[in-house]
Amino acid sequence: MSKVLMKGNEALAEAAIRAGCRHFFGYPITPQTEVSAYMAKKMPKIGGTFLQAESEVAAINMVYGAGGAGVRVMTSSSSPGISLKQEGISYIAGADVPCVIVNIVRGGPGLGGIQPAQSDYFQATKGGGHGDYHLVVLAPSSIQEMVDLTSDAFDIGDKYRCPVMIMGDGMLGQMMEPVEFKDADVSNLPEKTWATTGTGMKRKKNIINSLFLEASELEKLVLERQERYAEIAKNEVRYEAVDVEDADVVLVAYGTTSRIAKTAMAKAKEMGLKVGIIRPITLWPFPFEAFNNALNGKDKKFLCVEMSTGQMIEDVKLAVGDKAEVHFFGRTGGIVPTPKEILNKIIELGGAK
Amino acid sequence: MEKVFQKPHALSDVPFHYCPGCPHGIVHRLVAEVIDELGIEGDTIGVAPVGCSVMAYNYFECDMQEAAHGRAPAVATGIKRARPDKVVFTYQGDGDLAAIGTAETVHVAARGENVTTIFINNAIYGMTGGQMAPTTLPGQVTQTSPYGRDVKTQGNPIRVSEMLATLDGPAYIERVTVDTIPHIKQAKAAIKKAFQMQIEGKGFSLVEVVSTCPTNWGMSPQESFQWMRDNMLVKYPLGVYKDITKEEEAK
Amino acid sequence: MTYETIFAGFGGQGILFSGKVVAYAGMIEGKNVSHLPSYGPEMRGGTANCSVIVSDELVASPIITEPELLVVMNGPSLDKFENAVVPGGKIFIDSTLISRECERDDVESFRIPATQMANDMGIPKLANMIMVGKLIKETNMFTWEQLTGAVTKLVPPAKAAMLESNIKALEAGYNF
């Protein structure tokens, strides 16, 4: 397959279609509107559904309906829109309906701005909606990875019957990079025997539901779901770790920020500093093992870099415990940190040794 | 012995949780009878609301999804788009359909989404214990309008059938009630027509059933129906508000 | 080798497209590339810019804060980016629309009356391609064949006339 130059939002939409997604429900919001526009153009030509919903709330509930009826379905939005979808996301998690939700994050809170940010980390990884549930959260750092993870997102959702979020940011959505689409075979996806497809008078009825008034029944179901989450944590953790073993300073960054951190890392190395990086690809489940591997007895400092005032740092601290210092550098409100700013922080930490 | 009356197949063999005298049981039965008569149980997917009929997913034998409060039309849209060859219906009360879910209701109708909505209007929030609904009449006493609904501060009731009939999307809208045998027969005919229109691909259909809530109105079932006739049917007159097959005939 | 270029001007001048041509040529040649546009309200009729990186290495940050190459097609863009260019960098100025000279003496600047040339040639919308032609000529980022090869692939085959004008514009810039 040859490479094509594509905008992130459009590449993501194409990847979803290639993963067998034929149903997309969305609502326009910058900086992810190109996903909807692409779907609007493509879906009618391949017998799929693109529907511009009356609201983000309606869109996520259409996803719930279609996902419950057993098809691969996706919605896409950006921060304020994702807040509106939280009700539906909680119901989807509670009813064990697989689907893919894309958040191309912009600065917040409130209406915030439209420039890239990572300030929805808490919302994505720690709940967002009400109740005991998790989203699997995938954080690509390039358009190619966004394409690859979109396909994985549908597979993970179907395998564990859970909603999966792809979390990018305005920069990933808007930038163009060469991508190669690997042709996934989606002709033989496993049958969803639990879905509401009509009984055909051949089986007992299926119910898609998150209401369980009997407390003991609800507890049992929530605990069963927790077991599935443990399986996900065992099987689906993804991260990249580079030059961590011998590093004095280990950068921790995901998505767009990790690319900038890598530029800073290369410059620090030119100066003779020993710097490595851990890049979580799954934000939930968080890659704790990457930190266990890094804490090999050698004295290290961790520097968490985010486009927020410090959200992932809580997981980094949890992972590192009292075994090493954890420092933070972040910009927020839509400001993207520069390699120089990160480099200065590395020097400050490395030089203090 | 000859069997002269039995439960429709599409109605599950479980006891209802509804209060004594509640018309939900009648309407559930009518929907199930229609599903039986049309032979569509195996091809039907229902959407339950939040409200008194929240557990409707236990009462119908077809596949069911339970929606968040007010979102049944959006959920039904998702199901119908995923399974266009299936019959999809929602069953919703007045709080669900005309307050928290107004946007979903208006837009499912405006899109002419090929689904059917059964709308129970009893002018009160029953499940939560009798609060003011969007269809509560002016002056009507509820837990949250203890001095009677004051339209100056609490707004006016919404006539859903009339409002939706102004849209181009809906194919069929009728308001019925279930207080007498003739009215029950008429209600069943309306529900059947609504499902038939969906099967024929004509677009959105809605049957509004003006109903009662003896428990929260604080009346006997018979008194409730009398109060409904004297008050609600004045505000909410029975009749067909939209029927594109009639419009087509007229042309 | 890494080329970091900022293209900047008004919306409607084809700024993003000129960046796309360069990124596309890089991709065809097997380089690592990224194209990052400015977006949002500022795009709707206001100024437009994009950062394009063409590199033998993996592109780390797609943001360019200190470009080696700057292509500007209006005054505000020169004001905004002139001082960001690294010493020894090159600035390409559409002199039809920007009357002032480049004030830096540690960079090389080129003044091309691209808008005037495009108007004279009867292809008023292709001043951007004239600028790209000059950029490629002065940087040797690509050969002439590589550049025209990229444009040929970017312009839909059904629009042969459009391709011809694009190449004409590139040529005018390349030979300026």
Short mmCIF file of C-alpha atoms in Angstrom, two decimals, chain A residues 21 62 94 105 120 135 149 156 166 184 195 198 213 216 238 250 259 263 308-309 318 322 330 336:
data_model
loop_
_atom_site.label_atom_id
_atom_site.label_comp_id
_atom_site.label_asym_id
_atom_site.label_seq_id
_atom_site.Cartn_x
_atom_site.Cartn_y
_atom_site.Cartn_z
CA CYS A 21 -17.76 1.33 10.86
CA MET A 62 -27.89 7.28 18.70
CA GLY A 94 -23.42 0.41 32.07
CA VAL A 105 -9.24 17.94 22.77
CA ASP A 120 -9.51 16.31 29.43
CA LEU A 135 -13.24 3.97 29.16
CA LEU A 149 -5.38 2.77 16.87
CA ILE A 156 -11.04 -3.76 21.74
CA ILE A 166 -9.51 7.89 21.01
CA ALA A 184 -8.01 -5.10 7.93
CA ALA A 195 -27.45 -7.39 20.40
CA GLY A 198 -34.88 -8.86 16.49
CA LEU A 213 -32.91 -1.80 41.05
CA SER A 216 -27.05 -7.07 44.94
CA ARG A 238 0.47 -0.01 25.30
CA VAL A 250 12.81 10.30 32.26
CA ARG A 259 6.69 14.58 20.02
CA THR A 263 12.70 17.03 20.18
CA SER A 308 -2.64 20.92 31.07
CA THR A 309 -1.86 22.11 34.57
CA LEU A 318 1.05 6.61 41.60
CA ASP A 322 8.28 7.24 46.73
CA GLY A 330 2.95 22.05 31.38
CA VAL A 336 1.71 24.11 23.03
#
